[in-house]
């Protein structure tokens, strides 16, 4: 078991290194750097000035050296300007002491060029906001999906099954930007509709209320629900054909008891894996929903970082995203073993 | 002139779609007549879900093909005075013509744009799916059949791409800056080579005992393949037949790149399962080459799950293209594709809901149709 975890952790670190390097490479392509220089300096800079700007901030060093700087294995870039002021990667405003190394290994995620702030503090603040969104989405999505899946799967082929399965297919066919638009028109539009909820969730960043948070949560839960429900249904349907269920039925156990006491526990092993693997998929949904409802969380941050080519911020965002993917994979594998004693990892 | 009532609009849309109804009627009656002989496709009519899916998909495919006959206005033309006008509003100056679903924020006809958008979506999505499948099959078969180092490396690479959040990859890969570096062209150069490899190996493994036939087939593949390849990837087609807008190429390549690892995993899994079967062992005993076994023994027997996934994947790619459009990374700013139209419409959603709803419903029904079709196919192929 421990060897398995160590191996997996090693794999995770390797994957994270490869992926962050890929992001680093793509954000550091020459046109992206020029764009960065022009948005940070001024739009009217000449090519020579752009080159100087990039030179003085260390963007002209070899790619691997700069990636090392970001990781914290090569010394940070230092540049002394003509007026004697020291600039550099590790120079922080208000701090005189200049560290030699300042990268991820030194717990320094870098400096955001858009927000003029520490990347770590921005990301953690936005992640907190998205955390609330995810919490509510999970609270709505998972129980609903499991109920639909169990109800559909316990009598395979019945009318309930067919209706619920079609509903599940419908939700997987409705991406967030479609359901979000439809929900806003129905529930929040000032021209037509019910006006129950608000079409914007900006105020939910301070205080979450039913009016400002229902629509984003509903939108995200709707799309993710169908897939989990279908997996639960398949798993439930399979369990219901098992020998021990037939035995229980022949013994005269009531149907509700069979479902709740005999079938349910075994049927919920597979959906657990699916739910864990679904979490990273929610990221795209988070980005869309936060853009649509103007909720400034992690997804919004990702859009800002990408559209402004904010290298450090984008790297931090992708690290968070990649680790969410890898950790949920790990949890789903380990959890599967704990839930299902028939499987042992060598 | 007064705006049309809801009933008149429904009738108007129905009459505009008459070519589609006629074509659908012909296709369905022929299929129903010969359903016993049509194999899996004929059995589809046995399940209600499959039939419904087929109807929806057929509707949109025919709409895409017949779009020129259906539209009421030029989807790009702006008619003054029609900005954000509601549904069924009469066109100013022209007697007896209407914007059936209203006008958008640039005074263009929404109905015509949705119909034309269908064509854009239904050209890119299936084409991207085909390419993703060819890449996935060409790499997945040997990975599953041979295992070993090749499998380890390819699996690691595919897991790498799969661990990458799709949305982040799109933000990085689909930008004007990336286009100027030529990264999409390099990616295209790699990805577009796989179909050629696949077909060459396909013919080589089948006909290597008949050199004349083999040479003809391989030559045709190479000539056609590299002709299209030069045009699509490098825009250097000497005859100018094959051509892709840089913007479109960028999106296309990104979508194929994101989807091929998933196909790879599916094909690899299926191959691992099928290679233990008796007929594979029989072929090995006969002394068939590995590529013959992979392409002519394993692949045809893996078709069931692959066809199902093909349908699902077209739907998923449609959603992806919509996502790209939603973030303004669509085919082109003028293009009527659904994601872009939803994105433009959502900004005015609370005042003018009619801008975003038609493309949203269109996208939903197409993807729903594809998913239902996949479900029907799965159900029917499991019965065999």
XYZ file of C-alpha atoms in Angstrom:
730
model
C 0.000 0.000 0.000
C 2.719 2.478 0.996
C 4.831 1.614 -2.013
C 1.782 2.319 -4.138
C 1.290 5.743 -2.556
C 4.976 6.636 -2.917
C 4.939 5.563 -6.565
C 1.811 7.550 -7.232
C 3.222 10.620 -5.510
C 6.352 10.401 -7.632
C 4.213 10.154 -10.739
C 2.188 13.147 -9.600
C 5.288 15.296 -9.107
C 6.592 14.295 -12.543
C 3.251 15.095 -14.167
C 3.044 18.432 -12.388
C 6.584 19.313 -13.525
C 5.818 18.439 -17.155
C 2.564 20.350 -17.182
C 3.862 23.483 -15.481
C 6.781 23.478 -17.888
C 4.319 23.279 -20.774
C 2.376 26.241 -19.399
C 5.648 28.054 -18.832
C 6.734 27.386 -22.401
C 3.427 28.557 -23.888
C 3.229 31.727 -21.812
C 6.848 32.593 -22.574
C 6.610 32.468 -26.343
C 7.952 35.660 -27.872
C 4.584 37.155 -28.989
C 3.128 36.541 -25.522
C 6.081 38.307 -23.893
C 5.731 41.242 -26.274
C 2.063 41.468 -25.391
C 2.956 41.384 -21.715
C 5.533 44.143 -22.180
C 3.059 46.323 -24.038
C 0.252 45.893 -21.512
C 2.616 46.420 -18.576
C 4.728 49.189 -20.051
C 2.840 51.167 -22.629
C 0.976 50.205 -25.780
C 3.121 52.548 -27.862
C 6.494 51.063 -27.051
C 8.742 50.541 -30.047
C 10.278 47.151 -30.715
C 13.583 48.299 -29.222
C 11.874 49.496 -26.067
C 10.002 46.218 -25.784
C 13.299 44.357 -26.020
C 14.810 46.608 -23.327
C 11.788 46.155 -21.086
C 12.022 42.400 -21.395
C 15.808 42.456 -20.951
C 15.686 44.505 -17.757
C 13.139 42.161 -16.186
C 14.993 38.992 -16.998
C 12.589 37.707 -19.601
C 15.402 37.276 -22.119
C 17.244 34.542 -20.232
C 17.103 30.982 -21.530
C 13.781 29.276 -20.899
C 15.158 26.524 -18.655
C 16.988 29.020 -16.444
C 13.787 30.998 -16.005
C 11.781 27.872 -15.270
C 14.428 27.032 -12.678
C 13.963 30.499 -11.180
C 10.250 29.904 -10.905
C 10.873 26.518 -9.315
C 13.508 27.989 -7.000
C 16.502 25.930 -8.111
C 18.399 28.680 -9.940
C 19.133 32.092 -8.395
C 16.587 34.806 -9.044
C 17.269 37.418 -11.703
C 18.811 40.680 -10.490
C 19.252 43.848 -12.518
C 20.721 47.156 -11.365
C 19.144 50.079 -13.140
C 21.131 53.171 -14.194
C 19.811 55.152 -11.223
C 21.232 52.535 -8.874
C 17.918 50.903 -8.010
C 17.948 47.130 -7.882
C 15.246 45.290 -9.742
C 14.779 41.575 -9.787
C 12.588 38.619 -9.359
C 13.227 38.339 -5.659
C 12.912 42.055 -4.914
C 9.761 42.728 -2.950
C 8.457 46.232 -2.366
C 9.236 47.351 1.164
C 11.726 44.557 1.828
C 15.408 45.440 1.672
C 16.819 41.986 2.021
C 17.135 40.287 -1.345
C 16.921 36.510 -1.249
C 18.969 34.493 -3.694
C 16.329 31.952 -4.526
C 12.655 32.651 -4.652
C 10.513 30.046 -6.323
C 7.895 27.461 -5.582
C 10.332 25.453 -3.434
C 10.786 28.533 -1.236
C 6.982 28.809 -1.037
C 7.068 31.934 -3.170
C 4.563 31.699 -5.981
C 5.687 34.939 -7.555
C 4.187 38.290 -8.347
C 1.040 38.953 -10.361
C 1.608 41.591 -13.027
C -2.130 42.285 -13.418
C -3.202 42.571 -9.795
C 0.144 43.939 -8.495
C 0.008 41.566 -5.579
C 1.417 38.322 -4.260
C 0.146 35.402 -6.316
C -0.280 33.141 -3.286
C -2.589 35.564 -1.506
C -4.698 36.258 -4.623
C -5.089 32.587 -5.444
C -5.987 31.581 -1.900
C -8.599 34.339 -1.645
C -10.238 33.368 -4.964
C -10.025 29.671 -4.188
C -11.925 30.324 -0.976
C -14.754 31.922 -2.925
C -14.841 29.048 -5.405
C -14.729 26.626 -2.485
C -18.122 27.893 -1.335
C -19.528 27.471 -4.807
C -18.158 23.936 -5.079
C -19.444 23.038 -1.627
C -22.994 23.996 -2.498
C -22.764 22.387 -5.939
C -21.642 19.131 -4.350
C -24.362 19.329 -1.702
C -27.007 19.683 -4.401
C -25.522 17.547 -7.159
C -24.359 14.400 -5.392
C -27.526 13.504 -3.430
C -29.762 14.308 -6.388
C -27.643 12.267 -8.786
C -27.504 9.304 -6.399
C -31.259 9.367 -5.795
C -32.006 9.513 -9.515
C -29.498 6.769 -10.251
C -30.732 4.436 -7.512
C -34.403 4.962 -8.373
C -33.703 4.329 -12.054
C -31.431 1.346 -11.486
C -33.466 -0.551 -8.912
C -36.078 -1.576 -11.482
C -34.232 -1.701 -14.774
C -36.431 -1.167 -17.802
C -39.413 0.223 -15.894
C -41.123 3.451 -16.827
C -39.438 5.304 -13.941
C -36.113 4.036 -15.226
C -36.760 5.198 -18.761
C -37.960 8.650 -17.704
C -35.141 9.241 -15.253
C -32.528 7.974 -17.710
C -33.792 10.318 -20.391
C -33.676 13.152 -17.875
C -30.064 12.215 -17.046
C -29.174 12.265 -20.749
C -30.868 15.643 -21.081
C -28.743 17.138 -18.299
C -25.505 15.842 -19.837
C -26.567 17.459 -23.128
C -27.013 20.853 -21.492
C -23.677 22.568 -20.923
C -23.463 25.326 -18.332
C -23.626 28.160 -20.813
C -26.913 26.811 -22.167
C -28.622 25.973 -18.885
C -27.288 29.159 -17.304
C -28.790 31.289 -20.052
C -32.119 29.455 -19.864
C -32.259 29.646 -16.052
C -31.487 33.362 -16.091
C -34.262 34.000 -18.593
C -36.770 31.923 -16.633
C -35.871 32.931 -13.093
C -34.128 36.282 -13.261
C -34.974 38.170 -16.452
C -36.499 41.575 -15.887
C -38.416 41.433 -19.174
C -40.105 38.051 -18.860
C -39.881 35.367 -16.236
C -40.347 34.837 -12.567
C -37.780 37.204 -11.022
C -37.187 34.840 -8.113
C -33.406 35.011 -8.135
C -30.723 37.439 -9.205
C -28.918 37.020 -12.496
C -25.643 38.191 -10.949
C -23.788 36.635 -8.041
C -21.382 39.480 -7.362
C -23.028 40.133 -4.003
C -22.563 36.474 -3.042
C -18.856 37.177 -2.577
C -19.735 39.045 0.619
C -22.833 37.244 1.715
C -24.362 34.132 0.226
C -28.139 34.258 -0.009
C -30.679 32.102 -1.775
C -31.417 34.911 -4.229
C -27.871 35.414 -5.428
C -26.445 31.899 -5.220
C -29.200 29.559 -6.407
C -28.724 30.057 -10.132
C -24.961 29.408 -10.366
C -25.261 26.359 -8.123
C -28.237 25.051 -10.089
C -26.482 25.629 -13.406
C -23.375 23.726 -12.412
C -25.170 20.929 -10.610
C -27.477 20.368 -13.577
C -24.708 19.557 -16.043
C -22.641 17.395 -13.702
C -25.579 15.466 -12.299
C -26.479 13.382 -15.336
C -23.176 11.583 -15.650
C -23.045 10.547 -11.988
C -26.699 9.500 -12.139
C -26.082 7.272 -15.153
C -23.069 5.630 -13.544
C -25.068 5.053 -10.350
C -27.893 3.573 -12.399
C -25.559 1.180 -14.211
C -23.949 0.093 -10.968
C -27.316 -0.307 -9.208
C -28.763 -2.280 -12.106
C -25.787 -4.623 -12.016
C -26.047 -5.185 -8.276
C -29.763 -5.879 -8.519
C -29.066 -8.879 -10.777
C -26.563 -10.370 -8.302
C -27.155 -13.750 -6.698
C -27.375 -12.473 -3.133
C -30.182 -10.096 -4.061
C -32.130 -12.994 -5.515
C -31.466 -14.975 -2.363
C -32.745 -12.102 -0.248
C -35.836 -11.821 -2.372
C -36.508 -15.560 -2.155
C -36.102 -15.339 1.615
C -39.006 -12.897 1.534
C -37.202 -9.655 2.368
C -39.303 -6.655 1.350
C -38.223 -4.727 -1.756
C -37.418 -1.534 0.134
C -35.250 -3.487 2.537
C -33.432 -5.176 -0.312
C -32.681 -1.853 -1.925
C -31.702 0.035 1.221
C -29.897 -2.647 3.208
C -28.555 -5.107 0.648
C -28.036 -3.360 -2.659
C -27.285 0.256 -1.876
C -23.943 -0.158 -0.193
C -22.445 -2.222 -2.982
C -24.029 -0.064 -5.647
C -22.412 3.098 -4.315
C -18.797 1.956 -4.742
C -18.559 2.796 -8.434
C -20.265 6.214 -8.163
C -17.723 7.217 -5.503
C -14.943 6.918 -8.069
C -17.017 8.756 -10.636
C -17.773 11.600 -8.247
C -14.117 12.019 -7.373
C -13.124 12.029 -11.028
C -15.922 14.475 -11.770
C -14.409 17.175 -9.531
C -11.707 18.253 -12.002
C -14.316 18.311 -14.748
C -16.186 20.897 -12.729
C -13.332 23.350 -13.341
C -14.521 24.208 -16.842
C -17.979 24.658 -15.350
C -16.562 26.913 -12.651
C -14.932 29.122 -15.267
C -18.113 29.382 -17.334
C -20.467 29.891 -14.401
C -18.259 32.467 -12.715
C -18.007 34.399 -15.975
C -21.724 34.135 -16.622
C -22.786 35.188 -13.130
C -19.893 37.535 -12.501
C -18.711 35.732 -9.378
C -15.048 36.537 -8.944
C -13.601 33.221 -7.841
C -10.893 30.936 -9.149
C -12.461 30.541 -12.577
C -12.667 34.282 -13.041
C -9.045 34.548 -11.909
C -8.016 31.980 -14.510
C -9.710 33.995 -17.257
C -8.005 37.188 -16.074
C -4.598 35.519 -15.866
C -4.935 33.944 -19.299
C -6.233 36.998 -21.108
C -3.465 39.213 -19.656
C -0.713 36.605 -19.964
C 0.091 36.982 -16.277
C 2.750 34.286 -16.204
C 3.197 33.668 -12.481
C -0.523 33.801 -11.810
C -1.315 31.462 -14.677
C 1.330 29.003 -13.477
C -0.104 29.074 -9.971
C -3.620 28.552 -11.341
C -2.531 25.621 -13.476
C -0.662 24.116 -10.530
C -3.796 24.275 -8.441
C -5.862 22.781 -11.262
C -3.363 20.001 -11.978
C -3.065 19.078 -8.312
C -6.821 18.931 -7.968
C -6.894 16.470 -10.869
C -4.076 14.313 -9.533
C -5.210 14.304 -5.913
C -8.792 13.397 -6.793
C -7.414 10.541 -8.910
C -5.341 9.343 -5.975
C -8.246 9.600 -3.533
C -10.537 7.760 -5.902
C -8.035 4.907 -6.283
C -7.342 4.591 -2.566
C -10.994 5.065 -1.638
C -11.980 2.353 -4.078
C -9.717 -0.104 -2.317
C -11.102 0.794 1.095
C -14.698 0.578 -0.062
C -14.217 -2.624 -1.984
C -12.366 -5.226 0.076
C -12.222 -7.598 -2.890
C -9.499 -5.465 -4.475
C -5.965 -5.412 -3.095
C -3.176 -3.374 -4.546
C 0.188 -5.047 -4.953
C -47.130 46.353 -40.273
C -47.710 44.440 -37.070
C -45.434 41.865 -35.481
C -46.382 38.224 -35.932
C -48.195 36.306 -33.231
C -46.685 33.205 -31.669
C -48.816 30.950 -33.863
C -47.793 32.779 -37.030
C -44.130 32.495 -36.054
C -44.469 28.763 -35.502
C -46.152 28.377 -38.877
C -43.509 30.597 -40.482
C -40.633 28.530 -39.105
C -42.429 25.335 -40.064
C -42.855 26.466 -43.668
C -39.254 27.630 -43.882
C -38.190 24.159 -42.771
C -40.285 22.362 -45.407
C -37.194 21.151 -47.350
C -35.985 19.498 -44.158
C -39.344 17.818 -43.497
C -39.491 16.508 -47.049
C -35.948 15.133 -46.939
C -36.554 13.624 -43.514
C -39.738 11.979 -44.733
C -37.972 10.414 -47.705
C -35.013 9.138 -45.674
C -37.182 7.781 -42.865
C -39.650 6.008 -45.124
C -36.849 4.362 -47.087
C -35.107 3.313 -43.853
C -38.354 2.021 -42.371
C -39.035 0.003 -45.520
C -35.630 -1.663 -45.601
C -35.080 -1.761 -41.832
C -34.675 -5.539 -41.720
C -31.665 -5.366 -44.013
C -29.938 -2.369 -42.493
C -28.278 -4.083 -39.526
C -27.584 -1.919 -36.501
C -29.078 1.166 -38.122
C -32.344 -0.662 -38.817
C -32.543 -2.003 -35.265
C -32.287 1.545 -34.014
C -35.975 1.999 -34.816
C -36.841 -0.675 -32.241
C -35.990 1.578 -29.322
C -37.850 4.777 -28.629
C -34.747 6.545 -27.323
C -32.737 5.634 -30.414
C -35.495 6.760 -32.779
C -35.854 10.093 -31.002
C -32.093 10.630 -31.117
C -31.954 9.721 -34.780
C -34.791 12.149 -35.567
C -33.056 15.032 -33.782
C -29.680 14.335 -35.385
C -31.218 13.862 -38.823
C -33.113 17.122 -38.423
C -29.966 19.099 -37.685
C -27.849 17.347 -40.319
C -30.460 18.092 -42.986
C -30.791 21.657 -41.727
C -27.048 22.065 -42.135
C -27.101 20.633 -45.650
C -30.166 22.555 -46.807
C -29.347 25.749 -44.894
C -29.289 27.840 -48.074
C -32.934 26.995 -48.789
C -34.107 27.607 -45.245
C -32.673 30.978 -44.305
C -34.893 34.016 -44.736
C -32.107 36.600 -44.740
C -28.366 36.759 -45.230
C -27.002 35.738 -41.803
C -24.365 38.469 -41.963
C -26.532 41.270 -43.387
C -27.466 44.070 -41.036
C -30.790 45.757 -41.721
C -31.147 49.145 -40.128
C -33.899 49.535 -37.575
C -33.901 45.844 -36.674
C -31.456 46.009 -33.757
C -32.618 43.823 -30.845
C -36.140 43.747 -32.259
C -38.391 41.098 -30.766
C -39.578 37.875 -32.342
C -41.725 38.061 -35.476
C -40.887 41.688 -36.127
C -41.575 42.914 -39.696
C -38.515 43.982 -41.680
C -38.605 47.688 -42.261
C -39.044 48.727 -45.880
C -39.648 45.263 -47.287
C -43.303 44.300 -47.329
C -44.188 40.849 -46.061
C -40.802 39.772 -44.677
C -40.168 39.194 -41.024
C -37.367 38.440 -38.597
C -38.929 35.212 -37.371
C -36.889 35.002 -34.182
C -36.074 38.703 -33.961
C -32.882 40.627 -34.605
C -29.619 40.533 -32.696
C -27.566 43.436 -31.345
C -26.126 44.068 -34.814
C -29.572 43.963 -36.454
C -29.062 40.564 -38.079
C -31.734 37.889 -38.404
C -31.410 35.413 -35.537
C -33.322 32.624 -37.298
C -30.990 32.641 -40.284
C -27.959 32.848 -38.034
C -29.009 29.819 -36.008
C -29.640 27.836 -39.201
C -26.304 28.848 -40.707
C -24.539 28.280 -37.391
C -25.724 24.697 -37.578
C -23.664 24.273 -40.727
C -20.523 25.629 -39.062
C -20.979 23.412 -36.012
C -21.798 20.287 -38.005
C -18.777 20.683 -40.274
C -16.163 21.211 -37.589
C -17.409 18.838 -34.881
C -17.632 15.599 -36.930
C -14.410 16.392 -38.802
C -12.541 16.982 -35.534
C -14.018 13.764 -34.129
C -12.826 11.783 -37.164
C -9.299 13.127 -36.776
C -9.276 12.480 -33.031
C -10.380 8.903 -33.718
C -7.696 8.341 -36.335
C -4.991 9.590 -33.986
C -6.410 7.563 -31.110
C -6.723 4.389 -33.171
C -3.281 4.621 -34.774
C -1.637 4.983 -31.362
C -4.048 2.992 -29.217
C -3.918 -0.280 -31.172
C -0.141 -0.832 -30.909
C -0.120 0.425 -27.303
C -2.710 -2.152 -26.326
C -1.470 -4.976 -28.549
C 2.260 -4.725 -27.995
C 2.234 -3.279 -24.447
C 5.735 -2.766 -23.066
C 7.701 0.480 -23.282
C 5.633 1.968 -26.108
C 2.492 1.544 -24.039
C 4.107 3.091 -20.935
C 5.290 6.157 -22.832
C 2.069 6.724 -24.757
C -0.079 6.167 -21.674
C 1.995 8.638 -19.693
C 1.661 11.236 -22.460
C -2.076 10.733 -22.751
C -2.516 10.947 -18.980
C -0.506 14.147 -19.095
C -2.898 15.749 -21.565
C -5.889 14.393 -19.678
C -4.642 15.819 -16.382
C -4.558 19.233 -18.006
C -7.717 21.248 -17.432
C -9.361 21.550 -20.852
C -10.299 25.152 -20.388
C -6.762 26.217 -19.458
C -5.348 24.426 -22.473
C -7.779 26.280 -24.709
C -6.872 29.618 -23.176
C -3.223 28.875 -23.866
C -3.570 27.265 -27.286
C -6.259 29.343 -28.977
C -4.956 32.917 -29.028
C -3.829 35.278 -31.785
C -0.347 35.348 -30.201
C 0.016 31.569 -30.410
C -1.044 31.696 -34.041
C 1.823 34.058 -34.886
C 4.365 31.627 -33.369
C 3.229 28.796 -35.595
C 2.523 26.371 -32.740
C -0.857 25.350 -34.268
C 0.886 24.547 -37.542
C 3.416 22.289 -35.816
C 0.613 20.577 -33.938
C -1.341 20.190 -37.169
C 1.761 18.823 -38.888
C 1.944 16.102 -36.243
C -1.757 15.339 -35.878
C -2.691 15.361 -39.565
C -0.030 12.802 -40.414
C -1.845 10.070 -38.500
C -4.695 9.537 -40.993
C -2.145 9.015 -43.765
C -0.176 6.541 -41.646
C -3.374 4.734 -40.705
C -4.539 4.261 -44.288
C -1.125 3.289 -45.637
C -0.715 0.641 -42.946
C -4.307 -0.460 -43.472
C -3.704 -1.239 -47.167
C -0.172 -2.499 -46.690
C -1.189 -5.065 -44.075
C -4.153 -6.280 -46.099
C -2.762 -6.441 -49.605
C 0.979 -7.026 -49.187
C 0.540 -10.409 -50.882
C -0.892 -8.635 -53.963
C 1.789 -6.023 -54.702
C -0.020 -4.458 -57.685
C -3.221 -3.775 -55.795
C -1.251 -2.667 -52.733
C 0.864 -0.257 -54.769
C -2.190 1.345 -56.350
C -4.010 1.816 -53.050
C -0.951 3.089 -51.203
C -0.095 5.464 -54.046
C -3.622 6.891 -54.086
C -3.536 7.335 -50.301
C -0.157 9.035 -50.391
C -1.025 11.401 -53.224
C -4.415 12.376 -51.831
C -3.130 12.385 -48.263
C -0.145 14.631 -48.798
C -2.111 16.877 -51.121
C -4.669 17.503 -48.380
C -1.915 17.558 -45.770
C 0.028 20.313 -47.500
C -3.115 22.397 -47.844
C -4.634 21.859 -44.417
C -1.564 21.987 -42.218
C 0.728 24.385 -44.083
C -1.692 26.150 -46.410
C 0.614 25.301 -49.307
C -1.763 23.331 -51.505
C -0.499 23.933 -55.071
C -4.052 23.734 -56.460
C -5.701 25.688 -53.671
C -8.450 23.156 -53.004
C -7.592 22.347 -49.404
C -7.442 25.363 -47.213
C -8.186 26.215 -43.614
C -8.398 29.659 -42.059
C -5.540 30.092 -39.532
C -8.161 30.772 -36.871
C -10.150 27.672 -37.736
C -6.992 25.551 -37.920
C -6.045 26.741 -34.455
C -9.401 25.719 -32.970
C -9.521 22.478 -34.918
C -6.070 21.404 -33.810
C -6.749 22.293 -30.182
C -9.971 20.285 -30.172
C -8.347 17.243 -31.807
C -5.406 17.478 -29.427
C -7.676 17.488 -26.382
C -9.854 14.604 -27.561
C -7.395 12.130 -29.033
C -5.940 10.981 -25.664
C -9.404 9.911 -24.523
C -9.941 7.966 -27.741
C -6.466 6.488 -27.297
C -7.416 5.225 -23.839
C -10.659 3.696 -25.077
C -8.990 1.961 -28.048
C -6.147 0.731 -25.860
C -8.575 -0.702 -23.310
C -10.621 -2.435 -25.999
C -7.481 -3.846 -27.604
C -6.244 -5.224 -24.278
C -9.575 -6.998 -23.925
C -9.919 -8.271 -27.491
C -6.344 -9.521 -27.942
C -7.056 -12.406 -25.557
C -9.793 -13.755 -27.831
C -9.457 -16.984 -29.785
C -9.674 -15.441 -33.235
C -6.648 -13.291 -32.483
C -4.735 -16.370 -31.384
C -5.891 -18.086 -34.581
C -4.597 -15.220 -36.696
C -1.291 -15.318 -34.848
C -1.011 -19.056 -35.521
C -1.739 -18.424 -39.197
C 1.304 -16.183 -39.156
C -0.432 -12.889 -39.797
C 1.591 -9.745 -39.120
C 0.883 -7.631 -36.052
C -0.616 -4.758 -38.043
C -2.950 -7.088 -39.890
C -4.188 -8.465 -36.575
C -4.612 -5.005 -35.099
C -6.372 -3.408 -38.033
C -8.292 -6.293 -39.571
C -8.981 -8.540 -36.594
C -9.136 -6.347 -33.495
C -10.437 -3.036 -34.857
C -13.568 -4.404 -36.606
C -14.484 -6.262 -33.427
C -14.104 -3.128 -31.345
C -16.500 -1.155 -33.547
C -19.543 -1.308 -31.245
C -18.158 0.750 -28.348
C -16.263 2.951 -30.798
C -19.397 3.893 -32.752
C -21.169 4.739 -29.501
C -18.266 6.867 -28.359
C -18.107 8.504 -31.781
C -21.663 9.818 -31.368
C -21.015 10.961 -27.812
C -17.787 12.631 -28.839
C -19.382 14.662 -31.629
C -21.767 15.968 -28.976
C -18.950 16.650 -26.565
C -16.936 18.473 -29.225
C -20.005 20.544 -30.076
C -20.118 21.544 -26.412
C -16.378 22.315 -26.481
C -16.726 24.481 -29.582
C -19.590 26.283 -27.863
C -17.380 26.817 -24.809
C -14.695 28.323 -27.019
C -17.258 30.592 -28.647
C -18.576 31.506 -25.214
C -15.155 32.899 -24.293
C -14.883 34.769 -27.574
C -12.348 32.320 -29.015
C -14.698 31.185 -31.775
C -14.135 30.618 -35.453
C -14.392 34.278 -36.422
C -16.149 37.283 -34.900
C -18.698 37.397 -37.725
C -19.331 33.671 -37.749
C -22.827 32.608 -36.726
C -21.651 29.618 -34.674
C -23.839 28.952 -31.673
C -21.329 29.508 -28.883
C -20.448 32.984 -30.142
C -24.097 33.896 -30.571
C -24.881 32.784 -27.014
C -21.932 34.803 -25.778
C -23.122 37.942 -27.551
C -26.677 37.393 -26.401
C -25.910 36.798 -22.744
C -24.712 40.351 -22.236
C -28.219 41.625 -22.885
C -29.936 38.621 -21.411
C -32.172 40.282 -18.867
C -33.544 42.841 -21.332
C -33.595 40.886 -24.605
C -33.848 37.174 -23.791
C -34.601 36.271 -27.424
C -30.969 36.817 -28.465
C -29.393 33.885 -26.639
C -32.246 31.418 -26.249
C -32.546 30.124 -29.873
C -28.878 29.118 -30.283
C -28.862 27.712 -26.735
C -31.854 25.488 -27.447
C -30.422 24.512 -30.827
C -27.138 23.408 -29.293
C -28.930 21.537 -26.526
C -31.212 19.645 -28.900
C -28.357 18.638 -31.197
C -26.243 17.312 -28.340
C -29.297 15.655 -26.805
C -30.012 13.954 -30.125
C -26.440 12.680 -30.370
C -26.501 11.385 -26.782
C -29.855 9.660 -27.264
C -28.600 8.144 -30.503
C -25.506 6.860 -28.727
C -27.693 5.398 -25.991
C -29.939 3.695 -28.546
C -26.929 2.287 -30.406
C -25.415 0.999 -27.172
C -28.664 -0.674 -26.209
C -29.026 -2.327 -29.612
C -25.407 -3.432 -29.911
C -25.573 -5.020 -26.442
C -28.524 -7.113 -27.582
C -26.524 -8.864 -30.295
